[in-house]
Amino acid sequence: MEKTPKPRLFASFRGRLLASVSSGIILLVLIVSSATAWNFYSSAAAQLTSQGLTVAKSLGAQSLLALLYESPANAEKPLATIMSFPEVEQAGIIYPDGSPLLTKTKSAASVPQIVPDESLLSPSKVHETKDRWHFAAPVRTGDSDDFTFPEDAPFAGEAEGQLLGFAYVVIDKGPLYKLLLTMVKNNALIALAVALFLVLVVNLIISRILTPLDRLIEVMRRNEQGRRREPVTETGPTEFINIARVFNRMIASLADHERQLRDQQEGLEKMVEQRTRELVVARDAALTANRQKSNFLANMSHELRTPLQAIIGYSEFVHRCLMKKGGGEECADLERVMRNADLLLTLINNILQMAKIDAGKAELTLQRINLRKLLEEAVDAMHPLMWKNHNEMTVIFDLENDFINIDREKLLQMVLNLVSNAGKFTQNGEVELLVKGREELLEVRVKDTGIGLSPEQQSLIFQEFRQVDESPERRFEGSGLGLAITREFARLMGGEIAVTSELGKGATFCLSIPLPIAELPDHEEGKARIV
Amino acid sequence: MKRFQHYILKLSVLLVLIMVFSSAAAAAGKTVVVLPDTGGPLRDIYAAIIEGIKLESQAAVESLFITEDSEPAAVIKQLQNRRATGVITLGTQGQGLAEDLAEHFPTVAGALVAKPENLSGVSLIADPEALFAHLTRLVPQSRRVFVVYSEAENGWLISAARKAAAKYGLELLAHPAKSLRGALREYRKLLIQLAGREDAVWLPIDRNTVDDSVILPLLLKQAWSRNFVLFSSKPSHVKKGALFTFYPDNLGLGRQLVNLLGRQQSGVIDAEFLKSVLVAVNLRTATHLGVSFDAEQKRNIFLLYPPK
């Protein structure tokens, strides 16, 4: 069963879209909040700075009398007024050298003052620390001369008055920081609330936007499960409509292809059915014909063999009578008759064998035999042929055990077929019979120095009724069934026969039969049964 | 024929007259007023001065505006191009150029706060003679005039004032001070001496000794309580409570400058106070002091405060 992958966070389109938009909203809200706080801080700082300058200027204007009289008593009232401002932490009236005429402070310890430059012409911020602003306003004679009236304009000069001292004011930034902190907290809370609300709204919007996509996915899933080819409704944003449109076209195309495939499949099935019916009919006809052929051959062979054996029997009887009377020319003619009758009988027997094989009636009769004796019997039978063609025959038996379980008649026929072929196609040469008997394999190798076989001939010699020389003027007799029968017998025993040869250089036939011979099941059609 | 001869005669007389006036104008030359290109109340004041110059001068009058960056050489070249025969500078900027211009043209400086050095010019400071003339006319009981001044700014004024005071039978008690603190000490001393309308305190335009936030309130309070006369050279002081003060008569200043330029062309270098002034009176203070004005006196008053 396919394992469902664990869903990753923000893996879905909705999740990613929501995450992206939410991140943007939160970032935007935080930026706006921070910018607002910073803007507020800047404005408040500028306002406090302006206020500090105004306070310093005001104190400077009120400090003239105190500095003129060098009287701290005169400074008490203006300083008390200035100190009533909540942001003013410290205020003082000082001489140009920095020594105080009078200083008042709200802190436990007085804030160190910066001695302003004597060239200071107007109220200025003379120092700033993390916690405080320091302002100073010069107090000069003539500064309070009022030339703002239009009628005084021509008398306004440029000369500076004498510097009497400075009005010094220290503004505490603490309240500003507290206010800023409060504002930042409030802003953050409001921003988060707004962001949360916006995220919820965006989530709703995204859900509404993605509804057609979800519907599309559901339809795709149903289509994937193959229940039916179902088109999707083309609604929603343009992109989704395009996807749905393409999907619908694909579904329509797919349905069309499936319909064509179905039609083709039905056509093919009908055709196969028809062909199968025709083949069955043909096969049955062929089987019937083959069976009839085999029956015909078997019947014919039987019918031919019976009178032929009678001919041979009576010929032998006449031959024996003639021999008793002294033989003569008639005896030699009769011998020719007997030899040709034997050949004819062999041919009929071979045809009968092939007919049995073709009809699937060939049977193995396994029995424990003395292999060595069987081979010697075969060699003895072949000596006349060897002598006739002036061949020298070499026999090598390499047997681990003389006794094996095998079909004696078929093995004997196979060995005789191979050795007789070698003797027949070799003149004044050598024929070697090598038999290796092992526990798991019986190998019979027949090697000759005869006329040999071309590659084309090698592919033909195991077919029925095929001979190397099929011309009307052929030199060698034979029915063309020996090697075909030998191969069929070998296969019947689970073995095989192979040939290696070169034209004019002889041939080597190798028969291999694995041991023990397998007992084939009775029902296997076309194969021999073990008896 | 007679009629034709009559026309010829008329035309000849007209041509002669034109030639006479043209030659007179050419002989009078061209006066160029060099003034800063400024706005606000000064522009109106300078316009009035130029109007006075035009009224008094027989020469053609042109204006040449300068800026803070104007180079003397460039201004001189422009004046030469205009064929100026006399130059009148106005304001502090004009005074800065006047010394250079004086080497090439007859030059006088006007609308000055301080006394011009080595230069002919007219200050905006009212002539002490006019000052004391108005004082004795408005408050005939006046006998002593107290003034605290700094030698640097108003030494020349006080020396002229001494002569003027003597001329009008007044005793001028002038106390020099170098700083506002010193002036304050002097005022504290002299306030002890002040008593009634026979005594008057004069506030000159002096940055070292007069202060609108300290000295003026102090003197106004004392004047109110002790009934002495407080008058000032600064025009706006009358709005704040001084009995009277002076406004420059800008048309008169223009005329005075033209006359001075004429004398300067004759080789005389002189620095003058403003002779033509307008008086402004605070009626509330006058009422408090028991000063009354007849019709003739009221005609000579330029402004009355508080306005009705």
mmCIF file of N, CA and C in Angstrom, chain A residues 472-521:
data_model
loop_
_atom_site.group_PDB
_atom_site.id
_atom_site.type_symbol
_atom_site.label_atom_id
_atom_site.label_comp_id
_atom_site.label_asym_id
_atom_site.label_seq_id
_atom_site.Cartn_x
_atom_site.Cartn_y
_atom_site.Cartn_z
ATOM 1 N N PRO A 472 18.350 -37.257 -58.886
ATOM 2 C CA PRO A 472 17.931 -38.599 -59.345
ATOM 3 C C PRO A 472 19.120 -39.556 -59.491
ATOM 4 N N GLU A 473 20.325 -38.934 -59.649
ATOM 5 C CA GLU A 473 21.493 -39.804 -59.867
ATOM 6 C C GLU A 473 22.283 -39.989 -58.581
ATOM 7 N N ARG A 474 21.644 -39.952 -57.438
ATOM 8 C CA ARG A 474 22.381 -39.971 -56.175
ATOM 9 C C ARG A 474 23.100 -41.299 -56.002
ATOM 10 N N ARG A 475 24.217 -41.179 -55.266
ATOM 11 C CA ARG A 475 25.086 -42.346 -55.098
ATOM 12 C C ARG A 475 24.670 -43.174 -53.885
ATOM 13 N N PHE A 476 24.042 -42.501 -52.921
ATOM 14 C CA PHE A 476 23.803 -43.198 -51.648
ATOM 15 C C PHE A 476 22.336 -43.518 -51.493
ATOM 16 N N GLU A 477 22.048 -44.733 -51.058
ATOM 17 C CA GLU A 477 20.673 -45.150 -50.837
ATOM 18 C C GLU A 477 20.197 -44.654 -49.481
ATOM 19 N N GLY A 478 18.860 -44.688 -49.303
ATOM 20 C CA GLY A 478 18.304 -44.328 -47.978
ATOM 21 C C GLY A 478 16.981 -43.643 -48.128
ATOM 22 N N SER A 479 16.208 -43.719 -47.006
ATOM 23 C CA SER A 479 14.875 -43.109 -47.055
ATOM 24 C C SER A 479 14.870 -41.658 -46.614
ATOM 25 N N GLY A 480 15.939 -41.232 -45.948
ATOM 26 C CA GLY A 480 15.952 -39.837 -45.448
ATOM 27 C C GLY A 480 15.202 -39.727 -44.138
ATOM 28 N N LEU A 481 15.010 -40.854 -43.442
ATOM 29 C CA LEU A 481 14.276 -40.793 -42.184
ATOM 30 C C LEU A 481 15.162 -41.127 -40.979
ATOM 31 N N GLY A 482 16.353 -41.692 -41.231
ATOM 32 C CA GLY A 482 17.181 -42.176 -40.128
ATOM 33 C C GLY A 482 17.526 -41.116 -39.109
ATOM 34 N N LEU A 483 18.105 -40.006 -39.590
ATOM 35 C CA LEU A 483 18.517 -38.950 -38.652
ATOM 36 C C LEU A 483 17.310 -38.268 -38.022
ATOM 37 N N ALA A 484 16.202 -38.112 -38.797
ATOM 38 C CA ALA A 484 14.990 -37.508 -38.232
ATOM 39 C C ALA A 484 14.461 -38.374 -37.096
ATOM 40 N N ILE A 485 14.429 -39.694 -37.308
ATOM 41 C CA ILE A 485 13.959 -40.590 -36.257
ATOM 42 C C ILE A 485 14.902 -40.545 -35.059
ATOM 43 N N THR A 486 16.228 -40.541 -35.359
ATOM 44 C CA THR A 486 17.218 -40.498 -34.278
ATOM 45 C C THR A 486 17.011 -39.259 -33.401
ATOM 46 N N ARG A 487 16.799 -38.084 -34.074
ATOM 47 C CA ARG A 487 16.604 -36.850 -33.282
ATOM 48 C C ARG A 487 15.322 -36.928 -32.446
ATOM 49 N N GLU A 488 14.256 -37.474 -33.066
ATOM 50 C CA GLU A 488 12.998 -37.542 -32.339
ATOM 51 C C GLU A 488 13.121 -38.484 -31.148
ATOM 52 N N PHE A 489 13.849 -39.618 -31.341
ATOM 53 C CA PHE A 489 14.058 -40.537 -30.226
ATOM 54 C C PHE A 489 14.872 -39.873 -29.117
ATOM 55 N N ALA A 490 15.947 -39.119 -29.560
ATOM 56 C CA ALA A 490 16.775 -38.431 -28.565
ATOM 57 C C ALA A 490 15.939 -37.449 -27.759
ATOM 58 N N ARG A 491 15.085 -36.681 -28.441
ATOM 59 C CA ARG A 491 14.256 -35.705 -27.761
ATOM 60 C C ARG A 491 13.224 -36.405 -26.865
ATOM 61 N N LEU A 492 12.761 -37.561 -27.373
ATOM 62 C CA LEU A 492 11.804 -38.316 -26.568
ATOM 63 C C LEU A 492 12.421 -38.722 -25.231
ATOM 64 N N MET A 493 13.755 -38.950 -25.269
ATOM 65 C CA MET A 493 14.444 -39.338 -24.030
ATOM 66 C C MET A 493 14.970 -38.104 -23.269
ATOM 67 N N GLY A 494 14.650 -36.926 -23.753
ATOM 68 C CA GLY A 494 15.109 -35.692 -23.071
ATOM 69 C C GLY A 494 16.486 -35.307 -23.522
ATOM 70 N N GLY A 495 16.988 -35.888 -24.595
ATOM 71 C CA GLY A 495 18.332 -35.548 -25.030
ATOM 72 C C GLY A 495 18.306 -34.768 -26.328
ATOM 73 N N GLU A 496 19.464 -34.728 -26.978
ATOM 74 C CA GLU A 496 19.579 -33.941 -28.200
ATOM 75 C C GLU A 496 20.711 -34.526 -29.010
ATOM 76 N N ILE A 497 20.659 -34.212 -30.317
ATOM 77 C CA ILE A 497 21.747 -34.663 -31.185
ATOM 78 C C ILE A 497 22.280 -33.456 -31.924
ATOM 79 N N ALA A 498 23.609 -33.404 -32.107
ATOM 80 C CA ALA A 498 24.219 -32.260 -32.787
ATOM 81 C C ALA A 498 25.254 -32.793 -33.759
ATOM 82 N N VAL A 499 25.536 -31.941 -34.785
ATOM 83 C CA VAL A 499 26.521 -32.341 -35.769
ATOM 84 C C VAL A 499 27.516 -31.226 -35.962
ATOM 85 N N THR A 500 28.771 -31.606 -36.111
ATOM 86 C CA THR A 500 29.816 -30.655 -36.500
ATOM 87 C C THR A 500 30.517 -31.293 -37.689
ATOM 88 N N SER A 501 30.621 -30.457 -38.736
ATOM 89 C CA SER A 501 31.194 -31.056 -39.944
ATOM 90 C C SER A 501 31.717 -29.984 -40.865
ATOM 91 N N GLU A 502 32.569 -30.397 -41.772
ATOM 92 C CA GLU A 502 33.093 -29.515 -42.816
ATOM 93 C C GLU A 502 33.112 -30.344 -44.103
ATOM 94 N N LEU A 503 32.649 -29.692 -45.128
ATOM 95 C CA LEU A 503 32.504 -30.433 -46.379
ATOM 96 C C LEU A 503 33.855 -31.033 -46.809
ATOM 97 N N GLY A 504 33.817 -32.383 -47.024
ATOM 98 C CA GLY A 504 35.019 -33.084 -47.485
ATOM 99 C C GLY A 504 35.939 -33.516 -46.369
ATOM 100 N N LYS A 505 35.594 -33.155 -45.130
ATOM 101 C CA LYS A 505 36.503 -33.480 -44.028
ATOM 102 C C LYS A 505 35.809 -34.320 -42.960
ATOM 103 N N GLY A 506 34.747 -34.974 -43.300
ATOM 104 C CA GLY A 506 34.075 -35.843 -42.363
ATOM 105 C C GLY A 506 33.107 -35.114 -41.464
ATOM 106 N N ALA A 507 32.463 -35.888 -40.584
ATOM 107 C CA ALA A 507 31.455 -35.298 -39.705
ATOM 108 C C ALA A 507 31.502 -36.000 -38.369
ATOM 109 N N THR A 508 31.033 -35.275 -37.367
ATOM 110 C CA THR A 508 30.954 -35.856 -36.031
ATOM 111 C C THR A 508 29.540 -35.626 -35.520
ATOM 112 N N PHE A 509 28.824 -36.709 -35.197
ATOM 113 C CA PHE A 509 27.484 -36.641 -34.627
ATOM 114 C C PHE A 509 27.611 -36.966 -33.149
ATOM 115 N N CYS A 510 26.992 -36.135 -32.339
ATOM 116 C CA CYS A 510 27.093 -36.327 -30.899
ATOM 117 C C CYS A 510 25.690 -36.449 -30.329
ATOM 118 N N LEU A 511 25.414 -37.588 -29.734
ATOM 119 C CA LEU A 511 24.104 -37.835 -29.132
ATOM 120 C C LEU A 511 24.276 -37.769 -27.621
ATOM 121 N N SER A 512 23.477 -36.890 -26.964
ATOM 122 C CA SER A 512 23.583 -36.713 -25.512
ATOM 123 C C SER A 512 22.237 -37.014 -24.892
ATOM 124 N N ILE A 513 22.238 -37.900 -23.908
ATOM 125 C CA ILE A 513 20.990 -38.248 -23.219
ATOM 126 C C ILE A 513 21.235 -38.115 -21.720
ATOM 127 N N PRO A 514 20.566 -37.128 -21.094
ATOM 128 C CA PRO A 514 20.730 -36.964 -19.644
ATOM 129 C C PRO A 514 20.117 -38.153 -18.914
ATOM 130 N N LEU A 515 20.784 -38.541 -17.851
ATOM 131 C CA LEU A 515 20.317 -39.688 -17.067
ATOM 132 C C LEU A 515 19.985 -39.224 -15.642
ATOM 133 N N PRO A 516 19.072 -39.828 -14.960
ATOM 134 C CA PRO A 516 18.160 -40.829 -15.543
ATOM 135 C C PRO A 516 17.141 -40.137 -16.432
ATOM 136 N N ILE A 517 16.536 -40.927 -17.289
ATOM 137 C CA ILE A 517 15.570 -40.358 -18.230
ATOM 138 C C ILE A 517 14.313 -40.000 -17.474
ATOM 139 N N ALA A 518 13.840 -38.780 -17.715
ATOM 140 C CA ALA A 518 12.677 -38.296 -16.977
ATOM 141 C C ALA A 518 11.434 -39.013 -17.433
ATOM 142 N N GLU A 519 10.548 -39.238 -16.451
ATOM 143 C CA GLU A 519 9.291 -39.886 -16.794
ATOM 144 C C GLU A 519 8.273 -38.818 -17.112
ATOM 145 N N LEU A 520 7.893 -38.705 -18.354
ATOM 146 C CA LEU A 520 6.991 -37.635 -18.773
ATOM 147 C C LEU A 520 5.577 -37.946 -18.323
ATOM 148 N N PRO A 521 4.813 -36.896 -17.959
ATOM 149 C CA PRO A 521 3.436 -37.131 -17.562
ATOM 150 C C PRO A 521 2.619 -37.647 -18.749
#
